[in-house]
Each structure stands twice: as structure tokens, then as C-alpha cells.
Amino acid sequence: MITQKKKDALNGRFESMQKWTIGKKLMASFLVIAGITLIVGSVGYYGARMSDQAMEEVGMVRLPSVASLLDIEQEAERIRGTMRSLAIP
């Protein structure tokens, strides 16, 4: 619940803001937009760094294991072919 004292304090702040010149209002607006841009840019940079680390993990850790599985599959197919050749009378 907002008390009368808080209402008076808020009204005083808004009255002082109404007395601002156009230059102060534009500067405040610019600073708010610059702050928002900085926050969004920081979040984007953080996301890009995390993506880079994830891609590095895929390239260094996961991709070699996939290549090894492909080699195993090729060798298994070769062994199957040899076994079939030996089974022919």
C-alpha cells in the first residue's frame, strides 16, 4: 500500500522532471537507449562466446568419435563381405 508520504515524494520527482529542458530530456533518453543497447550487446557477445565454445567442443571432441564410428562401420562391412566370401562353397 502506498502511503501519502511516498505519493508526495513521487509527485515531487515527476514535477522536477517536468521542469527539465528539452536538452536534458534528450540526453536522458539517449542514455537510456545507450544502456539498453549495451545490455543487449553484452548478452549477444556472451551468447556468441558460448556458441564458439560449443562449436569447438563439437569439432575437437565429438567429431573425431563420429569419424571413428564411420571407420568401424566400413571395417565391419568389409569383414561381413569376407565372411560371405568364405561361406561360398
PDB file of C-alpha atoms in Angstrom:
ATOM      1  CA  MET A   1       0.000   0.000   0.000  1.00  0.00           C
ATOM      2  CA  ILE A   2       1.403   3.394  -0.956  1.00  0.00           C
ATOM      3  CA  THR A   3       1.403   5.929   1.835  1.00  0.00           C
ATOM      4  CA  GLN A   4       0.760   9.612   1.368  1.00  0.00           C
ATOM      5  CA  LYS A   5       4.425  10.343   2.087  1.00  0.00           C
ATOM      6  CA  LYS A   6       5.525   8.104  -0.804  1.00  0.00           C
ATOM      7  CA  LYS A   7       2.948   9.679  -3.116  1.00  0.00           C
ATOM      8  CA  ASP A   8       4.252  13.142  -2.259  1.00  0.00           C
ATOM      9  CA  ALA A   9       7.834  12.033  -2.918  1.00  0.00           C
ATOM     10  CA  LEU A  10       6.865  10.567  -6.318  1.00  0.00           C
ATOM     11  CA  ASN A  11       4.898  13.656  -7.268  1.00  0.00           C
ATOM     12  CA  GLY A  12       7.887  15.817  -6.355  1.00  0.00           C
ATOM     13  CA  ARG A  13      10.137  13.768  -8.648  1.00  0.00           C
ATOM     14  CA  PHE A  14       7.720  13.968 -11.552  1.00  0.00           C
ATOM     15  CA  GLU A  15       7.299  17.708 -11.098  1.00  0.00           C
ATOM     16  CA  SER A  16      11.043  18.198 -11.186  1.00  0.00           C
ATOM     17  CA  MET A  17      11.253  16.083 -14.360  1.00  0.00           C
ATOM     18  CA  GLN A  18       8.600  18.266 -15.992  1.00  0.00           C
ATOM     19  CA  LYS A  19      10.845  21.260 -15.456  1.00  0.00           C
ATOM     20  CA  TRP A  20      13.670  19.680 -17.451  1.00  0.00           C
ATOM     21  CA  THR A  21      14.728  21.394 -20.649  1.00  0.00           C
ATOM     22  CA  ILE A  22      14.462  19.583 -23.966  1.00  0.00           C
ATOM     23  CA  GLY A  23      18.243  19.076 -23.928  1.00  0.00           C
ATOM     24  CA  LYS A  24      18.127  17.254 -20.578  1.00  0.00           C
ATOM     25  CA  LYS A  25      15.216  15.104 -21.727  1.00  0.00           C
ATOM     26  CA  LEU A  26      17.033  14.182 -24.956  1.00  0.00           C
ATOM     27  CA  MET A  27      20.230  13.401 -23.065  1.00  0.00           C
ATOM     28  CA  ALA A  28      18.349  11.194 -20.579  1.00  0.00           C
ATOM     29  CA  SER A  29      16.586   9.397 -23.450  1.00  0.00           C
ATOM     30  CA  PHE A  30      19.876   8.865 -25.230  1.00  0.00           C
ATOM     31  CA  LEU A  31      21.498   7.462 -22.092  1.00  0.00           C
ATOM     32  CA  VAL A  32      18.603   5.063 -21.527  1.00  0.00           C
ATOM     33  CA  ILE A  33      18.782   3.813 -25.138  1.00  0.00           C
ATOM     34  CA  ALA A  34      22.580   3.517 -24.889  1.00  0.00           C
ATOM     35  CA  GLY A  35      22.200   1.481 -21.685  1.00  0.00           C
ATOM     36  CA  ILE A  36      19.680  -0.850 -23.301  1.00  0.00           C
ATOM     37  CA  THR A  37      21.960  -1.250 -26.318  1.00  0.00           C
ATOM     38  CA  LEU A  38      24.888  -2.059 -24.038  1.00  0.00           C
ATOM     39  CA  ILE A  39      22.869  -4.723 -22.220  1.00  0.00           C
ATOM     40  CA  VAL A  40      21.625  -6.324 -25.447  1.00  0.00           C
ATOM     41  CA  GLY A  41      25.131  -6.229 -26.930  1.00  0.00           C
ATOM     42  CA  SER A  42      26.594  -7.838 -23.819  1.00  0.00           C
ATOM     43  CA  VAL A  43      24.027 -10.643 -23.936  1.00  0.00           C
ATOM     44  CA  GLY A  44      24.757 -11.173 -27.642  1.00  0.00           C
ATOM     45  CA  TYR A  45      28.504 -11.263 -27.051  1.00  0.00           C
ATOM     46  CA  TYR A  46      28.061 -13.764 -24.221  1.00  0.00           C
ATOM     47  CA  GLY A  47      25.884 -15.939 -26.474  1.00  0.00           C
ATOM     48  CA  ALA A  48      28.458 -15.805 -29.254  1.00  0.00           C
ATOM     49  CA  ARG A  49      31.229 -16.846 -26.857  1.00  0.00           C
ATOM     50  CA  MET A  50      29.173 -19.780 -25.577  1.00  0.00           C
ATOM     51  CA  SER A  51      28.388 -20.851 -29.156  1.00  0.00           C
ATOM     52  CA  ASP A  52      32.069 -20.668 -30.035  1.00  0.00           C
ATOM     53  CA  GLN A  53      32.971 -22.899 -27.107  1.00  0.00           C
ATOM     54  CA  ALA A  54      30.236 -25.371 -28.024  1.00  0.00           C
ATOM     55  CA  MET A  55      31.398 -25.485 -31.655  1.00  0.00           C
ATOM     56  CA  GLU A  56      34.980 -26.038 -30.519  1.00  0.00           C
ATOM     57  CA  GLU A  57      33.838 -28.949 -28.356  1.00  0.00           C
ATOM     58  CA  VAL A  58      31.964 -30.468 -31.290  1.00  0.00           C
ATOM     59  CA  GLY A  59      34.994 -30.111 -33.538  1.00  0.00           C
ATOM     60  CA  MET A  60      37.579 -31.381 -31.080  1.00  0.00           C
ATOM     61  CA  VAL A  61      35.668 -33.973 -29.034  1.00  0.00           C
ATOM     62  CA  ARG A  62      32.569 -35.201 -30.812  1.00  0.00           C
ATOM     63  CA  LEU A  63      33.601 -35.130 -34.467  1.00  0.00           C
ATOM     64  CA  PRO A  64      36.610 -37.470 -34.085  1.00  0.00           C
ATOM     65  CA  SER A  65      34.381 -40.041 -32.382  1.00  0.00           C
ATOM     66  CA  VAL A  66      31.928 -39.833 -35.291  1.00  0.00           C
ATOM     67  CA  ALA A  67      34.802 -40.344 -37.730  1.00  0.00           C
ATOM     68  CA  SER A  68      35.923 -43.373 -35.717  1.00  0.00           C
ATOM     69  CA  LEU A  69      32.421 -44.809 -35.871  1.00  0.00           C
ATOM     70  CA  LEU A  70      32.443 -44.381 -39.650  1.00  0.00           C
ATOM     71  CA  ASP A  71      35.749 -46.270 -39.840  1.00  0.00           C
ATOM     72  CA  ILE A  72      34.317 -49.036 -37.644  1.00  0.00           C
ATOM     73  CA  GLU A  73      31.256 -49.299 -39.873  1.00  0.00           C
ATOM     74  CA  GLN A  74      33.414 -49.588 -43.011  1.00  0.00           C
ATOM     75  CA  GLU A  75      35.616 -52.248 -41.453  1.00  0.00           C
ATOM     76  CA  ALA A  76      32.576 -54.204 -40.235  1.00  0.00           C
ATOM     77  CA  GLU A  77      31.159 -54.156 -43.762  1.00  0.00           C
ATOM     78  CA  ARG A  78      34.483 -55.421 -45.108  1.00  0.00           C
ATOM     79  CA  ILE A  79      34.531 -58.233 -42.536  1.00  0.00           C
ATOM     80  CA  ARG A  80      30.945 -59.165 -43.462  1.00  0.00           C
ATOM     81  CA  GLY A  81      31.942 -59.345 -47.121  1.00  0.00           C
ATOM     82  CA  THR A  82      34.925 -61.543 -46.312  1.00  0.00           C
ATOM     83  CA  MET A  83      32.770 -63.838 -44.170  1.00  0.00           C
ATOM     84  CA  ARG A  84      30.273 -64.213 -47.025  1.00  0.00           C
ATOM     85  CA  SER A  85      33.094 -64.992 -49.454  1.00  0.00           C
ATOM     86  CA  LEU A  86      34.372 -67.719 -47.128  1.00  0.00           C
ATOM     87  CA  ALA A  87      30.863 -69.156 -46.762  1.00  0.00           C
ATOM     88  CA  ILE A  88      30.526 -69.770 -50.535  1.00  0.00           C
ATOM     89  CA  PRO A  89      31.408 -73.460 -51.274  1.00  0.00           C
TER      90      PRO A  89
END
